Coordinates of C-alpha atoms and ligand atoms in Angstrom, one line a residue:
Chain A
I1 CA 21.3 30.0 14.8
F2 CA 24.6 29.9 13.1
G3 CA 26.7 30.9 16.2
D4 CA 30.3 32.1 15.9
G5 CA 32.5 30.8 13.1
G6 CA 29.3 30.1 11.2
I7 CA 27.9 31.6 8.1
G8 CA 25.4 34.5 8.0
E9 CA 22.1 34.9 6.1
D10 CA 23.7 37.3 3.6
Q11 CA 26.5 34.8 2.8
L12 CA 24.0 32.0 2.4
A13 CA 22.0 34.1 0.0
E14 CA 25.1 34.9 -1.9
A15 CA 26.0 31.2 -2.1
E16 CA 22.5 30.4 -3.3
E17 CA 22.8 33.0 -6.0
V18 CA 26.1 31.8 -7.3
L19 CA 24.9 28.1 -7.3
L20 CA 21.6 28.6 -8.9
G21 CA 23.0 31.2 -11.4
S22 CA 25.5 28.7 -12.6
D23 CA 22.7 26.2 -13.7
L24 CA 23.5 23.7 -11.0
G25 CA 19.7 23.4 -10.4
W26 CA 17.6 23.7 -7.2
E27 CA 18.1 20.2 -5.9
L28 CA 21.9 20.3 -5.9
T29 CA 21.8 23.9 -4.6
D30 CA 19.5 23.0 -1.7
R31 CA 21.6 20.0 -0.8
I32 CA 24.8 22.0 -0.8
L33 CA 23.3 24.9 1.1
E34 CA 22.0 22.6 3.8
E35 CA 25.5 21.2 4.3
L36 CA 27.2 24.6 4.2
P37 CA 26.5 26.1 7.6
R38 CA 27.6 23.1 9.8
R39 CA 30.7 22.5 7.6
V40 CA 31.7 26.1 7.9
R41 CA 31.4 25.9 11.7
R42 CA 33.7 22.9 11.8
T43 CA 36.6 24.6 10.0
D44 CA 38.8 27.7 9.9
D45 CA 38.4 27.9 6.1
S46 CA 36.4 30.6 4.5
W47 CA 32.8 29.8 3.5
R48 CA 33.8 30.0 -0.1
E49 CA 36.5 27.4 0.3
V50 CA 34.1 25.1 2.1
L51 CA 31.5 25.7 -0.6
A52 CA 34.0 24.6 -3.2
G53 CA 34.7 21.5 -1.2
I54 CA 31.1 20.5 -0.8
L55 CA 30.4 21.2 -4.5
M56 CA 33.3 19.0 -5.6
E57 CA 32.0 16.2 -3.4
N58 CA 28.6 16.5 -4.9
V59 CA 29.6 16.3 -8.5
P60 CA 31.5 12.9 -8.7
V61 CA 32.6 13.3 -12.3
P62 CA 34.7 10.3 -13.3
P63 CA 38.2 11.0 -14.8
P64 CA 38.5 10.5 -18.6
V65 CA 39.5 7.1 -19.7
R66 CA 43.0 7.3 -21.1
E67 CA 43.7 3.9 -22.5
D68 CA 45.8 3.0 -25.5
V69 CA 43.7 2.0 -28.4
E70 CA 44.7 0.6 -31.7
K71 CA 45.3 3.0 -34.6
P72 CA 43.6 4.8 -36.1
R73 CA 41.7 6.0 -33.1
I74 CA 38.2 6.7 -34.3
T75 CA 36.3 9.6 -32.6
M76 CA 32.6 10.3 -33.3
V77 CA 31.4 13.8 -32.3
I78 CA 27.7 14.3 -31.6
G79 CA 25.4 16.8 -30.0
V80 CA 22.6 19.2 -30.5
N81 CA 22.5 22.0 -33.1
G82 CA 25.0 24.7 -32.7
A83 CA 26.7 23.2 -29.7
G84 CA 30.2 23.5 -31.2
K85 CA 30.8 20.0 -32.7
T86 CA 32.5 21.1 -35.9
T87 CA 34.7 23.6 -34.1
T88 CA 35.5 20.9 -31.5
V89 CA 36.6 18.5 -34.3
A90 CA 38.8 21.3 -35.7
R91 CA 40.3 21.9 -32.2
L92 CA 40.9 18.2 -31.6
A93 CA 42.6 17.9 -35.0
A94 CA 44.8 20.9 -34.2
R95 CA 45.9 19.2 -31.0
A96 CA 46.6 15.9 -32.7
V97 CA 48.6 17.6 -35.5
G98 CA 50.6 19.3 -32.8
E99 CA 51.4 16.0 -31.3
G100 CA 52.7 14.7 -34.6
S101 CA 49.7 12.6 -35.5
R102 CA 48.3 12.0 -39.0
V103 CA 44.7 13.1 -38.9
L104 CA 41.8 12.5 -41.2
L105 CA 38.5 14.5 -40.8
A106 CA 35.2 13.2 -42.0
C107 CA 32.1 15.4 -42.6
A108 CA 29.3 13.0 -41.8
D109 CA 26.9 16.0 -41.6
T110 CA 25.1 15.5 -44.8
F111 CA 22.3 17.7 -43.9
R112 CA 23.2 21.3 -42.9
A113 CA 23.9 23.9 -45.5
A114 CA 27.6 24.4 -46.1
A115 CA 28.6 21.9 -43.4
A116 CA 31.2 20.4 -45.7
D117 CA 32.5 23.9 -46.6
Q118 CA 33.0 24.7 -42.9
L119 CA 34.9 21.6 -42.2
E120 CA 36.9 21.9 -45.4
T121 CA 37.9 25.4 -44.5
W122 CA 39.3 24.0 -41.2
G123 CA 41.0 21.2 -43.0
K124 CA 42.8 23.7 -45.2
R125 CA 43.8 25.9 -42.3
L126 CA 45.2 22.9 -40.4
D127 CA 46.6 21.1 -43.5
V128 CA 44.5 18.0 -42.7
P129 CA 42.5 16.0 -45.3
V130 CA 38.7 16.1 -45.1
L131 CA 36.4 13.4 -46.4
V132 CA 33.0 14.7 -47.5
Q133 CA 29.8 13.1 -48.8
L134 CA 29.9 12.0 -52.5
H135 CA 26.8 12.3 -54.6
G136 CA 23.9 11.5 -52.2
A137 CA 25.9 9.1 -50.0
D138 CA 24.5 9.1 -46.5
A139 CA 26.1 9.9 -43.2
G140 CA 26.8 6.3 -42.5
A141 CA 28.6 5.9 -45.8
V142 CA 30.8 8.8 -45.1
A143 CA 31.7 7.4 -41.7
F144 CA 32.3 4.0 -43.2
D145 CA 34.6 5.4 -45.9
A146 CA 36.5 7.5 -43.4
V147 CA 37.2 4.7 -41.0
T148 CA 38.2 2.4 -43.9
R149 CA 40.5 5.0 -45.3
G150 CA 41.9 5.6 -41.9
V151 CA 42.8 2.0 -41.5
V152 CA 44.1 1.5 -45.1
K153 CA 46.2 4.7 -45.2
G154 CA 47.5 4.3 -41.7
Y155 CA 46.1 7.5 -40.1
D156 CA 46.6 7.9 -36.3
E157 CA 43.3 9.7 -35.7
V158 CA 40.0 9.8 -37.6
L159 CA 37.5 12.4 -36.4
I160 CA 33.9 12.1 -37.5
D161 CA 31.8 15.2 -37.4
T162 CA 28.0 14.6 -37.4
A163 CA 25.0 16.8 -38.0
G164 CA 23.4 18.6 -35.0
R165 CA 20.2 17.1 -33.9
L166 CA 17.7 17.5 -31.1
P167 CA 17.5 14.1 -29.5
N168 CA 13.8 14.0 -29.0
K169 CA 13.7 13.2 -32.8
K170 CA 13.9 9.4 -32.8
G171 CA 14.7 9.2 -36.6
L172 CA 17.7 11.3 -36.0
L173 CA 18.9 9.1 -33.2
D174 CA 18.5 6.2 -35.5
E175 CA 21.0 7.8 -37.9
L176 CA 23.5 8.1 -35.1
K177 CA 23.0 4.4 -34.3
K178 CA 23.7 3.6 -38.0
I179 CA 26.9 5.8 -38.1
H180 CA 28.1 4.0 -34.9
M181 CA 27.3 0.6 -36.3
V182 CA 28.9 1.1 -39.7
S183 CA 32.1 2.5 -38.1
G184 CA 32.3 -0.8 -36.3
K185 CA 31.9 -2.7 -39.6
A186 CA 34.8 -0.8 -41.1
M187 CA 37.0 -1.5 -38.0
P188 CA 35.6 -3.8 -35.2
S189 CA 36.8 -1.6 -32.3
A190 CA 35.5 1.6 -33.8
P191 CA 34.4 4.1 -32.7
H192 CA 36.9 4.3 -29.8
R193 CA 35.4 7.5 -28.5
V194 CA 32.0 9.1 -28.8
L195 CA 32.1 12.7 -27.5
L196 CA 28.9 14.4 -26.7
V197 CA 29.3 18.2 -27.1
L198 CA 27.2 20.5 -25.0
D199 CA 26.9 24.2 -25.2
G200 CA 28.1 25.8 -22.0
T201 CA 25.0 28.0 -21.9
V202 CA 22.7 24.9 -21.7
G203 CA 20.2 24.8 -18.8
Q204 CA 18.5 21.8 -17.3
N205 CA 18.0 20.2 -20.7
A206 CA 21.6 18.9 -20.4
Y207 CA 20.2 15.8 -18.6
S208 CA 17.6 15.1 -21.3
Q209 CA 20.3 15.5 -24.0
A210 CA 22.7 13.1 -22.4
E211 CA 20.0 10.5 -21.5
Q212 CA 18.5 10.5 -25.0
F213 CA 21.7 10.5 -26.9
M214 CA 22.9 7.6 -24.7
T215 CA 19.8 5.5 -25.8
A216 CA 21.3 5.6 -29.3
V217 CA 25.1 5.4 -28.8
P218 CA 27.5 4.8 -25.9
V219 CA 28.8 8.2 -25.0
T220 CA 32.3 7.9 -23.7
G221 CA 32.9 11.6 -22.7
L222 CA 31.6 15.1 -22.8
V223 CA 32.9 18.4 -24.2
V224 CA 31.5 21.6 -22.8
T225 CA 31.9 24.6 -25.1
K226 CA 31.7 28.4 -24.9
L227 CA 32.9 28.7 -21.4
D228 CA 34.8 31.8 -22.4
G229 CA 31.3 33.5 -22.1
T230 CA 29.6 34.2 -18.7
A231 CA 27.7 30.9 -18.5
K232 CA 29.2 28.5 -15.9
G233 CA 28.2 25.1 -17.4
G234 CA 26.7 24.0 -14.0
A235 CA 24.0 21.9 -15.6
V236 CA 26.6 19.8 -17.5
L237 CA 28.7 19.4 -14.3
A238 CA 25.7 18.3 -12.3
M239 CA 24.6 15.9 -15.1
A240 CA 28.1 14.5 -15.5
G241 CA 28.3 13.8 -11.8
K242 CA 24.8 12.2 -11.6
L243 CA 25.2 10.1 -14.7
G244 CA 28.9 9.3 -14.2
I245 CA 30.1 10.5 -17.6
P246 CA 33.7 11.9 -17.8
V247 CA 34.1 15.5 -19.1
E248 CA 37.0 15.4 -21.5
Y249 CA 37.5 18.9 -22.7
I250 CA 36.1 22.4 -22.4
G251 CA 35.9 24.9 -25.2
V252 CA 37.1 28.5 -24.5
G253 CA 37.0 30.2 -27.8
E254 CA 36.6 29.9 -31.5
G255 CA 40.3 29.3 -32.5
P256 CA 42.1 26.0 -33.1
E257 CA 43.9 26.1 -29.8
D258 CA 40.8 26.9 -27.7
L259 CA 40.3 23.5 -26.2
V260 CA 41.4 22.7 -22.7
D261 CA 41.6 19.5 -20.8
F262 CA 38.9 19.3 -18.2
D263 CA 40.0 19.8 -14.6
L264 CA 37.3 19.5 -11.9
A265 CA 38.9 21.8 -9.3
A266 CA 39.5 24.5 -12.0
F267 CA 36.0 24.2 -13.3
V268 CA 34.5 24.5 -9.8
R269 CA 36.7 27.5 -9.0
A270 CA 35.6 29.2 -12.2
L271 CA 31.9 28.3 -11.5
L272 CA 32.0 29.9 -8.0
S273 CA 33.9 33.0 -9.1
Chain B
A1 CA 4.0 18.3 -13.9
L2 CA 3.3 21.4 -11.8
S3 CA -0.4 20.7 -11.6
D4 CA 0.3 17.3 -10.1
R5 CA 2.8 18.8 -7.6
L6 CA 0.4 21.5 -6.5
N7 CA -2.5 19.0 -6.2
E8 CA -0.3 16.9 -4.0
A9 CA 0.9 19.8 -1.9
F10 CA -2.7 21.0 -1.4
R11 CA -4.1 17.5 -0.9
R12 CA -1.9 17.1 2.3
I13 CA -3.1 20.6 3.4
T14 CA -6.8 20.4 2.6
S15 CA -7.1 17.0 4.4
R16 CA -6.9 19.2 7.5
G17 CA -9.9 21.1 6.3
V18 CA -8.7 24.7 6.0
I19 CA -6.0 26.5 4.0
T20 CA -3.9 29.2 5.5
E21 CA -1.7 31.8 3.9
S22 CA 1.3 29.8 5.2
D23 CA 0.0 26.8 3.3
V24 CA -0.1 28.8 0.1
R25 CA 3.5 29.8 0.7
Q26 CA 4.4 26.2 1.0
A27 CA 2.7 25.5 -2.3
M28 CA 4.7 28.3 -3.8
R29 CA 7.9 26.3 -3.2
Q30 CA 6.5 23.8 -5.8
V31 CA 6.0 26.7 -8.3
R32 CA 9.5 27.9 -7.7
R33 CA 11.0 24.5 -8.2
A34 CA 9.0 23.9 -11.4
L35 CA 10.1 27.3 -12.8
L36 CA 13.8 26.7 -11.9
E37 CA 13.6 23.3 -13.6
A38 CA 12.2 25.1 -16.7
D39 CA 15.3 27.3 -16.8
V40 CA 13.6 30.5 -15.7
N41 CA 16.2 32.8 -14.2
F42 CA 16.2 32.5 -10.4
K43 CA 15.7 36.3 -9.9
V44 CA 12.7 36.3 -12.2
V45 CA 11.4 33.2 -10.4
R46 CA 11.7 35.1 -7.1
D47 CA 9.7 38.1 -8.3
F48 CA 7.2 35.9 -10.2
V49 CA 6.4 33.7 -7.2
A50 CA 6.1 36.7 -5.0
G51 CA 3.5 38.1 -7.4
V52 CA 1.6 34.8 -7.6
N53 CA 1.7 34.3 -3.9
E54 CA 0.1 37.7 -3.4
K55 CA -2.7 36.8 -5.7
A56 CA -3.0 33.2 -4.4
V57 CA -3.7 34.3 -0.8
G58 CA -7.0 35.8 -1.9
E59 CA -10.4 34.4 -1.0
K60 CA -10.7 32.4 -4.2
V61 CA -7.9 30.0 -3.3
L62 CA -8.3 29.9 0.5
R63 CA -12.0 29.0 0.1
S64 CA -11.7 26.7 -2.9
I65 CA -12.4 23.0 -2.9
D66 CA -9.7 22.7 -5.6
P67 CA -7.0 25.2 -4.5
G68 CA -4.4 23.5 -6.7
K69 CA -6.4 24.2 -9.8
Q70 CA -6.9 27.9 -8.7
V71 CA -3.2 28.4 -8.2
I72 CA -2.3 26.8 -11.5
K73 CA -4.7 29.2 -13.2
I74 CA -3.1 32.2 -11.4
V75 CA 0.4 31.0 -12.4
H76 CA -0.7 30.4 -16.0
D77 CA -2.4 33.8 -16.4
E78 CA 0.4 35.7 -14.7
M79 CA 2.9 34.0 -17.1
V80 CA 0.8 34.9 -20.2
N81 CA 0.6 38.5 -19.0
L82 CA 4.3 38.6 -18.4
L83 CA 5.0 37.1 -21.9
G84 CA 3.2 40.1 -23.3
G85 CA -0.4 39.0 -23.7
E86 CA -0.3 38.9 -27.4
T87 CA 2.1 38.7 -30.3
V88 CA 3.9 41.9 -31.2
P89 CA 4.3 42.1 -35.0
L90 CA 7.4 43.1 -36.9
E91 CA 8.0 46.7 -37.6
Q92 CA 6.7 47.4 -41.1
K93 CA 6.8 51.2 -41.1
G94 CA 9.4 53.1 -43.2
A95 CA 10.7 53.5 -46.7
A96 CA 11.8 50.3 -48.5
P97 CA 14.1 48.6 -48.0
L98 CA 13.5 48.0 -44.3
V99 CA 16.5 46.6 -42.6
Y100 CA 16.2 43.8 -40.0
V101 CA 19.4 42.8 -38.2
L102 CA 19.8 39.4 -36.4
V103 CA 22.3 39.3 -33.5
G104 CA 23.2 36.8 -30.7
L105 CA 25.7 34.4 -29.2
Q106 CA 27.5 31.7 -31.2
G107 CA 25.4 28.9 -32.5
S108 CA 22.1 30.3 -31.4
G109 CA 20.5 30.0 -34.8
K110 CA 20.9 33.4 -36.4
T111 CA 21.9 32.3 -40.0
T112 CA 19.1 29.8 -40.1
T113 CA 16.6 32.3 -38.6
A114 CA 17.6 34.9 -41.2
A115 CA 16.6 32.5 -44.0
K116 CA 13.4 31.4 -42.1
L117 CA 12.4 35.1 -41.6
A118 CA 12.9 35.8 -45.3
R119 CA 10.7 32.8 -46.1
W120 CA 8.1 33.9 -43.5
L121 CA 8.0 37.5 -44.9
S122 CA 7.6 36.1 -48.4
D123 CA 4.8 33.6 -47.5
N124 CA 2.9 35.7 -45.0
R125 CA 3.5 39.4 -45.9
A126 CA 4.3 39.1 -49.6
K127 CA 7.6 40.8 -49.1
R128 CA 10.6 40.5 -51.4
V129 CA 13.6 39.8 -49.1
L130 CA 17.3 40.2 -49.7
L131 CA 19.6 38.3 -47.3
A132 CA 22.8 40.1 -46.4
A133 CA 25.7 37.9 -45.3
C134 CA 27.4 40.1 -42.7
D135 CA 29.2 37.3 -40.9
L136 CA 32.7 37.3 -42.5
Q137 CA 34.2 35.5 -39.6
R138 CA 32.8 32.0 -39.2
P139 CA 34.2 29.5 -41.7
G140 CA 31.5 28.8 -44.3
A141 CA 29.0 31.3 -42.9
V142 CA 28.6 33.2 -46.2
R143 CA 28.2 30.0 -48.2
Q144 CA 25.7 28.7 -45.6
L145 CA 23.4 31.8 -46.0
E146 CA 23.8 31.7 -49.7
T147 CA 22.6 28.1 -49.8
L148 CA 19.7 28.8 -47.5
A149 CA 18.6 31.8 -49.6
S150 CA 17.3 29.8 -52.4
G151 CA 15.2 27.5 -50.1
A152 CA 13.8 30.7 -48.6
G153 CA 12.9 32.2 -51.9
A154 CA 15.1 35.2 -51.1
G155 CA 17.8 37.2 -52.8
F156 CA 21.4 36.9 -51.6
F157 CA 24.1 39.6 -51.1
G158 CA 27.5 38.7 -49.9
P159 CA 31.0 40.1 -49.6
G160 CA 31.9 39.0 -53.2
S161 CA 35.5 38.6 -54.2
A162 CA 36.4 42.0 -52.7
G163 CA 36.1 40.6 -49.2
G164 CA 35.4 43.7 -47.2
D165 CA 33.8 44.0 -43.8
P166 CA 30.3 43.5 -42.4
L167 CA 29.4 47.2 -42.6
E168 CA 30.4 47.3 -46.3
V169 CA 28.3 44.2 -47.0
L170 CA 25.3 45.7 -45.3
T171 CA 25.5 49.1 -47.1
G172 CA 26.1 47.2 -50.3
A173 CA 23.0 45.1 -49.7
V174 CA 20.8 48.1 -49.0
S175 CA 22.0 49.7 -52.3
E176 CA 21.3 46.5 -54.1
A177 CA 17.8 46.3 -52.4
R178 CA 17.0 49.8 -53.6
L179 CA 18.2 49.0 -57.1
K180 CA 16.3 45.8 -57.4
S181 CA 13.2 46.8 -55.4
Y182 CA 13.5 44.5 -52.5
D183 CA 11.1 45.3 -49.6
V184 CA 13.4 44.1 -46.8
V185 CA 17.0 43.4 -46.1
V186 CA 17.6 40.7 -43.4
A187 CA 21.2 40.9 -42.2
D188 CA 22.9 37.9 -40.6
T189 CA 25.8 38.8 -38.3
A190 CA 28.6 36.8 -36.7
G191 CA 27.9 35.1 -33.4
R192 CA 29.6 37.0 -30.6
L193 CA 29.9 37.0 -26.8
H194 CA 28.3 39.9 -25.0
V195 CA 31.6 40.2 -23.1
D196 CA 33.7 40.5 -26.3
E197 CA 34.4 44.2 -26.3
E198 CA 35.8 44.4 -29.8
L199 CA 32.9 42.5 -31.4
M200 CA 30.3 44.3 -29.4
Q201 CA 31.8 47.6 -30.6
E202 CA 31.6 46.3 -34.2
L203 CA 28.0 45.5 -33.6
E204 CA 27.3 49.0 -32.3
R205 CA 28.8 50.4 -35.5
I206 CA 26.8 48.1 -37.7
C207 CA 23.5 49.0 -36.0
T208 CA 24.2 52.7 -35.9
V209 CA 24.8 52.8 -39.7
A210 CA 22.1 50.4 -40.6
A211 CA 19.4 52.2 -38.6
P212 CA 17.4 48.9 -38.6
A213 CA 13.6 48.8 -38.3
E214 CA 14.2 45.6 -36.2
T215 CA 17.2 44.4 -34.3
L216 CA 16.3 40.9 -33.1
L217 CA 18.2 38.9 -30.5
V218 CA 18.3 35.3 -31.5
L219 CA 18.4 33.2 -28.3
D220 CA 18.9 29.5 -28.0
G221 CA 15.8 27.9 -26.4
L222 CA 18.0 25.4 -24.7
S223 CA 19.7 28.1 -22.6
G224 CA 19.8 28.3 -18.9
Q225 CA 20.3 31.0 -16.3
D226 CA 22.8 33.0 -18.3
A227 CA 20.3 34.1 -21.0
V228 CA 19.4 37.0 -18.9
S229 CA 22.9 38.5 -18.6
V230 CA 23.3 38.0 -22.4
A231 CA 20.0 39.8 -23.2
V232 CA 20.7 42.7 -20.7
E233 CA 24.2 43.3 -22.1
F234 CA 23.1 43.2 -25.8
K235 CA 20.2 45.5 -25.0
E236 CA 22.5 47.9 -23.1
R237 CA 24.9 48.2 -26.1
I238 CA 22.4 48.2 -29.1
D239 CA 18.8 49.1 -29.6
L240 CA 17.2 45.7 -29.5
T241 CA 13.6 45.7 -30.6
G242 CA 12.7 42.0 -30.1
A243 CA 13.8 38.4 -29.8
V244 CA 13.5 35.1 -31.5
I245 CA 13.8 31.9 -29.4
T246 CA 15.1 29.0 -31.4
K247 CA 15.2 25.2 -31.1
M248 CA 11.9 25.0 -29.4
D249 CA 11.2 21.8 -31.3
G250 CA 13.4 20.2 -28.7
D251 CA 12.2 19.2 -25.3
S252 CA 13.7 22.1 -23.3
R253 CA 11.1 24.0 -21.4
G254 CA 12.3 27.3 -22.7
G255 CA 12.2 29.3 -19.4
A256 CA 14.9 31.5 -20.8
A257 CA 12.2 33.1 -22.9
L258 CA 10.3 34.2 -19.8
S259 CA 13.5 35.5 -18.2
L260 CA 14.3 37.5 -21.2
R261 CA 10.9 39.1 -21.4
A262 CA 10.7 39.8 -17.7
V263 CA 14.1 41.4 -17.3
T264 CA 14.4 43.4 -20.6
G265 CA 10.8 43.8 -21.6
L266 CA 11.8 42.7 -25.1
P267 CA 8.9 41.3 -27.1
I268 CA 9.5 37.8 -28.3
K269 CA 8.4 38.0 -31.9
F270 CA 9.1 34.5 -33.2
I271 CA 9.8 30.9 -32.1
G272 CA 12.1 28.6 -34.1
T273 CA 10.6 25.2 -34.4
G274 CA 12.9 23.3 -36.8
E275 CA 15.8 23.4 -39.1
K276 CA 13.9 23.9 -42.4
P277 CA 13.0 27.3 -43.8
D278 CA 9.4 26.9 -42.7
G279 CA 10.4 26.3 -39.1
L280 CA 9.4 29.7 -37.7
E281 CA 6.2 30.7 -36.0
P282 CA 5.0 34.0 -34.4
M283 CA 5.2 33.6 -30.6
D284 CA 1.9 32.6 -29.0
P285 CA 2.0 33.6 -25.2
R286 CA -0.6 31.0 -24.2
R287 CA 1.3 28.1 -25.9
L288 CA 4.7 29.3 -24.6
A289 CA 3.3 29.6 -21.1
G290 CA 1.9 26.1 -21.3
R291 CA 5.3 24.8 -22.4
I292 CA 7.3 26.5 -19.7
L293 CA 4.9 25.2 -17.1
G294 CA 5.3 21.7 -18.5
Ligands
LIG301 N1 33.1 31.6 -27.9 C1 33.1 30.3 -28.3 N2 32.4 30.0 -29.5 C2 32.5 28.7 -29.8 C3 33.1 27.7 -29.0 N3 32.9 26.5 -29.6 C4 32.3 26.7 -30.8 N4 32.0 28.1 -30.9 C5 31.2 28.7 -31.9 O1 29.9 28.3 -31.9 C6 29.4 28.3 -33.2 C7 28.8 27.0 -33.5 O2 29.9 26.1 -33.7 P1 29.8 24.8 -34.6 O3 31.1 24.1 -34.4 O4 29.5 25.2 -36.0 O5 28.7 24.0 -33.9 P2 28.0 22.7 -34.4 O6 27.7 21.9 -33.2 O7 28.9 22.0 -35.4 O8 26.7 23.2 -35.2 P3 25.7 22.3 -36.1 O9 26.6 21.5 -37.0 O10 25.0 23.4 -36.9 O11 24.9 21.5 -35.3 C8 30.5 28.8 -34.1 O12 30.3 30.2 -34.3 C9 31.7 28.5 -33.3 O13 32.8 29.3 -33.7 C10 33.7 28.1 -27.8 O14 34.3 27.3 -27.0 N5 33.7 29.4 -27.5
LIG302 N1 16.1 21.9 -34.5 C1 16.3 23.2 -34.7 N2 17.5 23.6 -35.1 C2 17.7 24.9 -35.3 C3 16.8 25.9 -35.2 N3 17.4 27.1 -35.5 C4 18.6 26.8 -35.9 N4 18.9 25.5 -35.8 C5 20.1 24.8 -36.1 O1 21.1 25.2 -35.2 C6 22.3 25.1 -35.7 C7 23.0 26.5 -35.6 O2 22.3 27.4 -36.5 P1 23.0 28.6 -37.2 O3 22.0 29.3 -37.9 O4 24.2 28.2 -37.9 O5 23.4 29.5 -35.9 P2 24.2 30.8 -35.9 O6 23.7 31.6 -34.7 O7 24.2 31.5 -37.2 O8 25.7 30.3 -35.5 P3 27.0 31.2 -35.6 O9 27.0 32.0 -36.9 O10 28.1 30.3 -35.6 O11 27.0 32.1 -34.4 C8 22.1 24.7 -37.1 O12 22.3 23.3 -37.1 C9 20.7 25.0 -37.4 O13 20.1 24.2 -38.4 C10 15.5 25.5 -34.7 O14 14.6 26.3 -34.5 N5 15.3 24.2 -34.5
LIG303 MG1 28.6 21.3 -37.3
LIG304 MG1 25.7 32.1 -38.4

C-alpha cells in the first residue's frame, strides 16, 4: 500500500505511540497519522521529520503578545491546585529582577495553608517584597492593595499569585472575576497579563480547564510546568492550538531560573523524542 | 457519553437486521475513543478493548435487540473487575506506631492527603495519628503540614530548629509516637520526579529505614498518559502498597487511575475529593468505573 519511499506499518505504529503517549489525544493523532504516509512519499525527509512538520501545522499556537504596557505591568497567575503557580510567580520575579526591574509580589491566595509562607520564602530568597493578606482581608483586597502599591511606589512589575482551584466550582471562578475586576479598579488597564498555569502531566482535562477559566477571566497566555519530567504536555499544546491561546513559558524545574520561553519547534522536537 | 455513542454505532448496524463480529469491532472503536478521552493509557486501552471485544462477540450481544446496552454492561463490569472489585483496606497489622509514607510527583496532593488521612483514621478507625513533616525541600512545606495538623486532629512532628534531613525527622517522629502512644505516623515527603536519580535514592533510603506498613503513591487525578510511567518507576524503586488519586472533585474523568491499577496492580485505597481535611473517601470501584466511562 505504501510503496517505495513510504512508511511501513511498524513506523506508523511507532508514530501512533509517540503521539498518543504525549497526550495529544486520539483525534489529532488520527488526523496526523492519516496525513503521514502520503507526505512521507512526497519527500526525501525521514518520517520523523515529516511527522514533526505535520504536527507543527496542526497546532497553530499563536505567538505571545509582546507589547509595551504602562508600568507597573500587572500579571495575574491562575490555575488548578498544584499546577505550579506560586513557583511560576517566583520564577517570573527572578527573571524580572535579573532584567533590573523592581518587582512586587502579592499573595492573593488567602485560602491554602502556609501559602503566604511559601511566597514570603521566595520573596526573601529573591530580595523582593511580598504583600500578604492582613487580618481577614479577602483575595480581591490583596490584589487591590498590591496594584495600588505598585502604582504609588513606582514598581515595574506586580505579580499576583492566586489560590489553586478546580474550575468546575463556580464560586471559585467568581472569586477570580472579582480579583480581575478590583485590579482594574486600582489601575484601569490592569491586569495586563492573565497567565493560566497548567501542569505538564495534565491529560485531556486541559481543554476543560482553559475553557472554564476563560468564562471567568480573559486568559492572555499559558504556562506549562514540570516538563523536566517525562510528560510531554501534548494536551496543552493541542488545546493551545485549538483555542488559539499563546504559550508564554514552560517550567523545567523547581529553581528560580527554571522557566524558559516557549518555542514551538523545540516543544514539538521534545514531544516527539 | 459512551452509551450514546455505542447506541448510535449499533443503530446504524442493527438497521440492517443482523450484527456480525466485524460490527462489534467497529463499536469497539467508540469504546477506545471514550477511554482515550478519559485519559486511560493507550496501551491499557488496547488490552482492555481486546478483552471487551472478546466478550462482546458472544451470543448475548450478537442476538440482542439492544446490543449497545449489552456492550456497555460488559465494559462497565470489566472495568469494575480491573479496578479491583472491592476496596482494599489500609494495612493495620503490626506493633504501634504503624508508619504510612506518602510519595509522588510535585503538586500531586501529598501534604494535603497526609492531613486528610490522619483525619480519616481518627474519625473512622479511632486512631491517634502523628504527622511527620519529611519534606524539608519545598518552601513552606513544614509550616503547611503543621497548619493542617490541627484541622486534622493530629499531632505534628517536624524538623525543629536543628534542621536535619527527612530520615532524621521520620525516626524522630517514630520515637515521639512511641513515647506519646500514637497509633500511626503518617509521613509526608517532598514531591519528586521518578527520573530524579538523587531524590529517588533518598526515597529508597527513607522507605528502607521506615519499614512502612503502607507506602502510598499520591497521583493527581488530572494526569494523562504519563501516569503509568510514573507509577511503574516508583513501584520499581520502592515497595509501593497502594495509591491515592487526588482532585477527583474536578471534572477530569480520572482514567489515570485505571491505567495505574491495570499496569502495576496497585490497589487504589482512597480518592481525594476536596481541599478540606474531610475530602478523602475510600475508593469505590463501581463509582470510579462510572466516572471514567462518563
Ligand atoms: N519538577 C518541577 N516541579 C515544579 C515545576 N513547577 C512547579 N513545581 C513544583 O510543583 C509543586 C507545586 O508548585 P506550586 O508552585 O506550589 O503550585 P501551585 O499551583 O501554587 O499550588 P497551589 O497554590 O496549592 O494550587 C512544588 O513542589 C513546585 O516546586 C517544574 O517546572 N518542574
Ligand atoms: N480540589 C482538590 N484539591 C486538592 C486535593 N488534594 C490536594 N489538593 C490541593 O492541591 C494542591 C497541592 O496539594 P499539596 O498537598 O500541597 O501537594 P503536594 O503533593 O504535597 O505538593 P509538593 O509537596 O509540592 O510536591 C493544594 O492546593 C491542595 O489543597 C483534592 O482532592 N481536591
Ligand atoms: Mg500556590
Ligand atoms: Mg507537599
